[in-house]
Tab-separated table of C-alpha atoms and ligand atoms in Angstrom:
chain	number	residue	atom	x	y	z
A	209	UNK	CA	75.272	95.285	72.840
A	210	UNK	CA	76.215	92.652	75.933
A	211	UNK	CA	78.185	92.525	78.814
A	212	UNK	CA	81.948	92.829	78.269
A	213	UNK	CA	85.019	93.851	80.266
A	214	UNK	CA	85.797	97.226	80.879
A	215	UNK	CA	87.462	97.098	84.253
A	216	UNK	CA	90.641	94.971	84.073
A	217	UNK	CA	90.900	93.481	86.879
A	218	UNK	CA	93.699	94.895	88.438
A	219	UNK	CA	91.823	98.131	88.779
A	220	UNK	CA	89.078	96.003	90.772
A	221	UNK	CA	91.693	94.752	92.825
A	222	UNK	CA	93.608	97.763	93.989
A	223	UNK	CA	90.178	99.782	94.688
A	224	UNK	CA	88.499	96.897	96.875
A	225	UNK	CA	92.359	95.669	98.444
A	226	UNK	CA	92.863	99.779	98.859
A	227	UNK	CA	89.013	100.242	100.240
A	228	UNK	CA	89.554	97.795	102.965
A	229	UNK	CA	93.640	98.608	103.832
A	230	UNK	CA	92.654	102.632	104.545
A	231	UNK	CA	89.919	101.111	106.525
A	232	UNK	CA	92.632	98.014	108.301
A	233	UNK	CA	95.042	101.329	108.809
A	234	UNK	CA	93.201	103.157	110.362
A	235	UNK	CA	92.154	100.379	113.108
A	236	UNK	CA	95.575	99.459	113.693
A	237	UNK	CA	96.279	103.252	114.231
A	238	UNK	CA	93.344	104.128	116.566
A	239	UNK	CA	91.889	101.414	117.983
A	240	UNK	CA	94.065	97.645	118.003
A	241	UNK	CA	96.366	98.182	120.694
A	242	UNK	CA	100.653	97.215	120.033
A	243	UNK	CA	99.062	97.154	116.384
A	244	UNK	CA	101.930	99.703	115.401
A	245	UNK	CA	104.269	96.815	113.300
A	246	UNK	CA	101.269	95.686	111.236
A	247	UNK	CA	100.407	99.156	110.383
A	248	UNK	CA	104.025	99.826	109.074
A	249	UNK	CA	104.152	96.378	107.298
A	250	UNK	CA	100.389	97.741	105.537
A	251	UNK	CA	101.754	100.930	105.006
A	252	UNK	CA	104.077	99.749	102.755
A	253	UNK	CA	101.984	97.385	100.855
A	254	UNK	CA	99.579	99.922	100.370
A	255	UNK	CA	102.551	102.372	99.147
A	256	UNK	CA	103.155	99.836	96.620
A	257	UNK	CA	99.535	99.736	95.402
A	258	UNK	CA	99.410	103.610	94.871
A	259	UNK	CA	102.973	103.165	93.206
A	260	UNK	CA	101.656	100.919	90.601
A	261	UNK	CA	97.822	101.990	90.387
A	262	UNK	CA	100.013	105.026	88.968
A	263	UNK	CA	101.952	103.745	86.634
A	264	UNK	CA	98.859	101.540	85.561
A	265	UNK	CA	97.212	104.908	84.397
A	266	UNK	CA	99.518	105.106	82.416
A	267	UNK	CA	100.251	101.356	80.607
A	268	UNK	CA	97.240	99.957	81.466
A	269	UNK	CA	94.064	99.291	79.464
A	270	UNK	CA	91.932	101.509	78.059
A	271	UNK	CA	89.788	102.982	81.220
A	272	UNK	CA	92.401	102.440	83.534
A	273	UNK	CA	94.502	105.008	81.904
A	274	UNK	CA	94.231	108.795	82.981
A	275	UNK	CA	94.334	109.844	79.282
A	276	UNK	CA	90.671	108.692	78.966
A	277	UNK	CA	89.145	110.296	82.058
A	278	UNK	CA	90.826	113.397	83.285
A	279	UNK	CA	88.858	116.055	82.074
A	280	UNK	CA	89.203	120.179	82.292
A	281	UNK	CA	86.885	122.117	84.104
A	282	UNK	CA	84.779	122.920	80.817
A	283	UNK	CA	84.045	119.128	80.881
A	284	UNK	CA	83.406	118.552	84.190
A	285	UNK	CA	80.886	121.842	84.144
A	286	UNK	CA	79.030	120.242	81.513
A	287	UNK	CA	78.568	116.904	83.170
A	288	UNK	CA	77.555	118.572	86.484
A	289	UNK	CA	74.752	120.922	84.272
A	290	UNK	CA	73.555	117.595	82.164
A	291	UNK	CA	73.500	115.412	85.671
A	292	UNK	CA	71.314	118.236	87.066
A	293	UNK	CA	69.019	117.885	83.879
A	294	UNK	CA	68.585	114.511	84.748
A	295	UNK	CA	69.738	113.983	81.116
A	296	UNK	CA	71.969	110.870	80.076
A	297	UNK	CA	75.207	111.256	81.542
A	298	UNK	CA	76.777	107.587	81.457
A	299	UNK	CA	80.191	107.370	80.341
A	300	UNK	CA	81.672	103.518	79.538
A	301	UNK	CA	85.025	104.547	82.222
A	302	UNK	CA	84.579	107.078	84.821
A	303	UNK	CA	82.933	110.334	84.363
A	304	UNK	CA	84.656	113.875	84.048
A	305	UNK	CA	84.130	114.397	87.573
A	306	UNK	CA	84.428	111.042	88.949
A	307	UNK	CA	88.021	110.811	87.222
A	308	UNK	CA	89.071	112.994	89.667
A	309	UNK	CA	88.731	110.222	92.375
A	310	UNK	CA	91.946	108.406	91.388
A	311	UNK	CA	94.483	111.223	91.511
A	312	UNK	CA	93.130	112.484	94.565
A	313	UNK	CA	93.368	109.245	96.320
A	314	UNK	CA	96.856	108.506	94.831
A	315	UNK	CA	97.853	112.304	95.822
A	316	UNK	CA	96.570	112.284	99.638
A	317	UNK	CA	97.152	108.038	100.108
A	318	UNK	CA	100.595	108.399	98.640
A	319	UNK	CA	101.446	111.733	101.298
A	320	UNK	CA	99.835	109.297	104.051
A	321	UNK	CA	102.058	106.580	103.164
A	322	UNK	CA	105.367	108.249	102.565
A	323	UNK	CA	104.907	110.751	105.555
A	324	UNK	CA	104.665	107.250	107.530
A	325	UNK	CA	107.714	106.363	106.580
A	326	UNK	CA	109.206	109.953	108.865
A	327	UNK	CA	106.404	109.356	111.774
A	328	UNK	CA	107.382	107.939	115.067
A	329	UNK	CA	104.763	107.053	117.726
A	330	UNK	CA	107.312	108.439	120.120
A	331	UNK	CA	107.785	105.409	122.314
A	332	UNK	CA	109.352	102.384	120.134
A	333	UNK	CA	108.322	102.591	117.183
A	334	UNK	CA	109.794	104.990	114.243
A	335	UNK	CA	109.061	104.799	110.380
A	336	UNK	CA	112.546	103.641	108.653
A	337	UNK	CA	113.472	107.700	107.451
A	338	UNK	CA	112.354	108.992	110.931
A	339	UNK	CA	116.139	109.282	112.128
A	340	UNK	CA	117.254	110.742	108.778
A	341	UNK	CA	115.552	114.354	108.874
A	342	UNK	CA	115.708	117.037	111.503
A	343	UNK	CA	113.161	116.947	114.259
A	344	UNK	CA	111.792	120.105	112.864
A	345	UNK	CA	110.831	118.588	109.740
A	346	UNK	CA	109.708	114.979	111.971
A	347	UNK	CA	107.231	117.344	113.759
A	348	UNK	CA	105.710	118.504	110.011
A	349	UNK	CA	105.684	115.332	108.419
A	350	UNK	CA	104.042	113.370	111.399
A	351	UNK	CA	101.481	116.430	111.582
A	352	UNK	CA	100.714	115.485	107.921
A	353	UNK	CA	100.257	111.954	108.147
A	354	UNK	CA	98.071	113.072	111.310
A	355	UNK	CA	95.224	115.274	109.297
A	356	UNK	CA	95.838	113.829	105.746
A	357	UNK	CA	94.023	111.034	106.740
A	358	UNK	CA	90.293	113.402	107.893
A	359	UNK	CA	90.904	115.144	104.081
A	360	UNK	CA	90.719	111.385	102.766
A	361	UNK	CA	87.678	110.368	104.686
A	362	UNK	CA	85.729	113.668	103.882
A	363	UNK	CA	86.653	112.519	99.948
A	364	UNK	CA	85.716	108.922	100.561
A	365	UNK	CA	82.207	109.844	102.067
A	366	UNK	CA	81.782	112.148	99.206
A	367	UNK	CA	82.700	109.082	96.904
A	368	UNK	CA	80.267	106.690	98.314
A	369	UNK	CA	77.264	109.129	98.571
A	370	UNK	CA	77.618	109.770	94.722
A	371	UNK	CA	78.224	106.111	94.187
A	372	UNK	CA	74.920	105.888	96.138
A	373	UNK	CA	73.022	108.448	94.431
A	374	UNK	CA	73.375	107.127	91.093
A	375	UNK	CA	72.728	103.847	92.678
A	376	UNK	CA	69.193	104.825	93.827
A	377	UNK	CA	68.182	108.407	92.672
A	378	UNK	CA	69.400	107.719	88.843
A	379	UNK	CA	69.018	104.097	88.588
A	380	UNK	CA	72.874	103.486	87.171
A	381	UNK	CA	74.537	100.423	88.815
A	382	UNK	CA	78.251	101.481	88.902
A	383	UNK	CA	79.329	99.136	91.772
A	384	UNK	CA	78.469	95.881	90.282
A	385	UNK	CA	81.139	96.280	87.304
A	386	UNK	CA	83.639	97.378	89.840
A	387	UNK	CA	83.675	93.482	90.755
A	388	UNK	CA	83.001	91.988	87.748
A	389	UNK	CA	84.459	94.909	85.852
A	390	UNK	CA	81.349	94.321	83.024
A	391	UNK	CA	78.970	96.604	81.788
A	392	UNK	CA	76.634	96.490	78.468
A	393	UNK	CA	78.862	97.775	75.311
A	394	UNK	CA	80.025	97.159	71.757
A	395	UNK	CA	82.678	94.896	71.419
A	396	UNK	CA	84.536	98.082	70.182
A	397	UNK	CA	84.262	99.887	73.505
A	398	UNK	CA	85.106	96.556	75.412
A	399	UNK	CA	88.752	95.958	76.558
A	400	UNK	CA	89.907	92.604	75.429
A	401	UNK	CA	91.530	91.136	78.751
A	402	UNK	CA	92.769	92.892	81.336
A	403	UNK	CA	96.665	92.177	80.010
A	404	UNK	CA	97.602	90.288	83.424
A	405	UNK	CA	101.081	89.807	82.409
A	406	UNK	CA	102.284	93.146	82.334
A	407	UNK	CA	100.261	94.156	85.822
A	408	UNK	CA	102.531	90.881	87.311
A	409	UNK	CA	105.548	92.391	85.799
A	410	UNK	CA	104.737	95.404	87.462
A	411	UNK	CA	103.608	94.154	90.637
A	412	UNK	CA	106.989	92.695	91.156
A	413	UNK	CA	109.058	95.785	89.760
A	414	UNK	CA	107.299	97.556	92.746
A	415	UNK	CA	107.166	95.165	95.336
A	416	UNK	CA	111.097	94.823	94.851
A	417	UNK	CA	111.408	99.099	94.777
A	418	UNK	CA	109.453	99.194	98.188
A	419	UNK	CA	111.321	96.576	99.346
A	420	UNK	CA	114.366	98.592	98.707
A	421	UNK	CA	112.776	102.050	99.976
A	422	UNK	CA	111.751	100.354	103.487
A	423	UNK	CA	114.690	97.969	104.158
A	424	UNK	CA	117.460	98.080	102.214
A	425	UNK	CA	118.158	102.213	101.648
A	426	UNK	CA	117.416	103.606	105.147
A	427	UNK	CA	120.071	105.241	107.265
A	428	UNK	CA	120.684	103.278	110.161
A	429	UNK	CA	119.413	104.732	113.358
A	430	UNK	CA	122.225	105.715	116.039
A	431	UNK	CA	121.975	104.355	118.928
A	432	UNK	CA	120.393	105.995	121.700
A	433	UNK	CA	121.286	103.733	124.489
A	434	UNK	CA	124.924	102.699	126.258
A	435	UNK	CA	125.125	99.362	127.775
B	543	LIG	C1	88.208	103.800	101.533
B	543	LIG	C2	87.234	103.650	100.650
B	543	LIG	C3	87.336	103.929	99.163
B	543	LIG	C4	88.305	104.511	98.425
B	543	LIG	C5	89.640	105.095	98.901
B	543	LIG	C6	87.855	104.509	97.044
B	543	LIG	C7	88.574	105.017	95.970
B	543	LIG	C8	88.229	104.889	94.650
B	543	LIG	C9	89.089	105.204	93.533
B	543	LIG	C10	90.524	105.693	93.647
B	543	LIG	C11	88.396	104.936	92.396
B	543	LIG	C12	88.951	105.013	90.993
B	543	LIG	C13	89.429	103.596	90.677
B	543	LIG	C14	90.497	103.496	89.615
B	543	LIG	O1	90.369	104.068	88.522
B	543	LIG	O2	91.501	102.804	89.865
B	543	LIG	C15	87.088	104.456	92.779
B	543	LIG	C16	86.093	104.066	91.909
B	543	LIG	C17	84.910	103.501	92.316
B	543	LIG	N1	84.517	103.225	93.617
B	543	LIG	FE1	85.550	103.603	95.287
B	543	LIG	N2	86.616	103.913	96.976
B	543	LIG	C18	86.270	103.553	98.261
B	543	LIG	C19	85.128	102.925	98.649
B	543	LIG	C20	84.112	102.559	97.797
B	543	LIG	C21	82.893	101.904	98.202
B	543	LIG	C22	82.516	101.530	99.642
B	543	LIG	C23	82.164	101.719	97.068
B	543	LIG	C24	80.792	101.090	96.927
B	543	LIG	C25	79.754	101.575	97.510
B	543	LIG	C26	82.918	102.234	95.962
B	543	LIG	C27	82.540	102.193	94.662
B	543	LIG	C28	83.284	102.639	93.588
B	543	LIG	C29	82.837	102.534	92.214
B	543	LIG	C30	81.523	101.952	91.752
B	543	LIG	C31	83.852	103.093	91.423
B	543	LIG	C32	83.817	103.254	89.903
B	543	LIG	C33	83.157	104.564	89.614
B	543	LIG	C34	82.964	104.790	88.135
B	543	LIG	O3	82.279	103.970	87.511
B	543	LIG	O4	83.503	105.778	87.628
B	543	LIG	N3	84.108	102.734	96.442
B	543	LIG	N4	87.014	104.434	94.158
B	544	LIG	C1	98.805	104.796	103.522
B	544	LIG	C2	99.162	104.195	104.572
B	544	LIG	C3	98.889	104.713	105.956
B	544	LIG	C4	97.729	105.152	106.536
B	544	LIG	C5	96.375	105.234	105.884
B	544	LIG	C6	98.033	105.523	107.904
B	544	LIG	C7	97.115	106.014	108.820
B	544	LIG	C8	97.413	106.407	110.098
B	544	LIG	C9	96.485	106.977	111.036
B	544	LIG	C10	95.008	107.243	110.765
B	544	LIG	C11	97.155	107.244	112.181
B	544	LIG	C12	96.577	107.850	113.450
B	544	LIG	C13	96.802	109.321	113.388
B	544	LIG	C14	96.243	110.053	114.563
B	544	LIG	O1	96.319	109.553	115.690
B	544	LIG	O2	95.722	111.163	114.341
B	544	LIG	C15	98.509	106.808	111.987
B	544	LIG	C16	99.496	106.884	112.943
B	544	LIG	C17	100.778	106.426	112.755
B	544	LIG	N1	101.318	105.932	111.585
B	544	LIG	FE1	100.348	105.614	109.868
B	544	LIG	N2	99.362	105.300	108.117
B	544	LIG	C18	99.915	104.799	106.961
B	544	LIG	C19	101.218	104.438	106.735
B	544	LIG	C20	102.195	104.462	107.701
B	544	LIG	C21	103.555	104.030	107.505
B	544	LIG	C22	104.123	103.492	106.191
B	544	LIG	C23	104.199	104.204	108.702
B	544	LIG	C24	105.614	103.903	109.069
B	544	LIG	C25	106.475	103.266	108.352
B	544	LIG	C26	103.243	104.769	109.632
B	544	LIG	C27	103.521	105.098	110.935
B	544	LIG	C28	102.640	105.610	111.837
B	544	LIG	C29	102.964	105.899	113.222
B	544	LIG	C30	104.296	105.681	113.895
B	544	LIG	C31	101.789	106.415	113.789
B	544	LIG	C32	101.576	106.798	115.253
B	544	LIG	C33	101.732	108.239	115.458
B	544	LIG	C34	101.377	108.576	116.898
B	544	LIG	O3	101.129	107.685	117.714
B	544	LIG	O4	101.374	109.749	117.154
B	544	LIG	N3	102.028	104.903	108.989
B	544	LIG	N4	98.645	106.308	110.704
């Protein structure tokens, strides 16, 4: 047994580059004043990055895929009881409960995202489908991308303080291997490489499809104004 990849790296990348966007977003949002163009422009990068983290858990490597870490509740039960126990509960990809990080982040990240794309600030700036829905259904969608973003943060802090825990409380280093993406296995359980060619592929199948969703489909607005 020896170090030896398990996290390709594009899963590294799109959890630290998706850590510290949410984080970016929510700055340019609340805080950064006139900040609204960046925030659209990092909205739609970080669409893209939920776009392809979920078609990477599907055609990705081994623990990147959802087939080898969504569990049923049975499972998860079981993990909670052993991790009570204090009995051995490492897994070599994420844990039955753990697993359920990544869907819920692509679920709530990808309503934050696309609900942008419908949310006005009500003074100049609109998202590129704001004009193309009733204002009934603006008012619902910008009320979404309004709370979705206190669910994520409740899930985030959750994250961390479990990250944490098994940090200190059970000894079990899980952030180091999310940047080097290594931890001590067989060369059986190892991933061979992290198949870089087909995440480029896909990067630029989805950076071309967002390009399309944010400037190339939308309606264009009517104008307001008579000169
Ligand atoms: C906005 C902040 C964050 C978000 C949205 C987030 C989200 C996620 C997601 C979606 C995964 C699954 C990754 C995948 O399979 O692609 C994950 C895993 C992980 N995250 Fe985070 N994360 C955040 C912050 C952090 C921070 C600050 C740390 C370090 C303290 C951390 C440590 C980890 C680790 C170690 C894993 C792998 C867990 C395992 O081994 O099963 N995350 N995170
Ligand atoms: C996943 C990416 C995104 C995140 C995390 C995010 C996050 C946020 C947050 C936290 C706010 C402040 C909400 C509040 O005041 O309660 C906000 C406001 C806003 N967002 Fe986003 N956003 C994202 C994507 C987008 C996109 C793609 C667009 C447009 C194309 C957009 C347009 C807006 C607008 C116009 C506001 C201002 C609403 C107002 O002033 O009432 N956002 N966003």
């Amino acid at each position: 047994m020896q170090k030896r990849l398990v996290w390709d790296l594009p899963v590294r990348l799109f959890h630290w580059i998706l850590a510290i966007s949410l984080v970016v977003q929510w700055f340019t949002a609340e805080v950064i004043e006139n900040a609204m163009d960046f925030h659209f422009y990092l909205g739609y990068f970080i669409l893209g990055l939920i776009i392809f983290r979920l078609i990477w858990g599907f055609i990705g490597t081994k623990y990147a895929k959802f087939s080898s870490f969504i569990a049923g509740p049975k499972a998860m039960l079981a993990y909670l009881r052993a991790l009570m126990n204090r009995e051995d509960t490492s897994t070599i990809g994420h844990n039955p409960v753990g697993g359920l990080m990544l869907p819920l982040v692509l679920t709530l990240v990808g309503i934050q995202a696309v609900t942008g794309l419908f949310t006005s600030d009500d003074i100049v700036h609109s998202g590129p489908y704001y004009d193309s829905v009733s204002s009934s259904v603006q008012k619902t969608l910008q009320w979404l991308h309004h709370q979705t973003f206190s669910f994520l943060w409740i899930f985030v802090a959750i994250h961390i303080v479990a990250i944490l825990w098994y940090k200190f409380a059970l000894k079990h280093d899980l952030i180091r291997p999310m940047f080097n993406g290594k931890k001590v296995v067989t060369e059986q359980q190892a991933i061979a490489n992290s198949q870089l060619l087909k995440a480029v592929i896909l990067m630029v199948v989805v950076a071309v499809f967002v390009y399309w969703l944010v400037e190339i489909n939308p309606p264009i607005p009517e104008d307001d104004f008579y000169y």
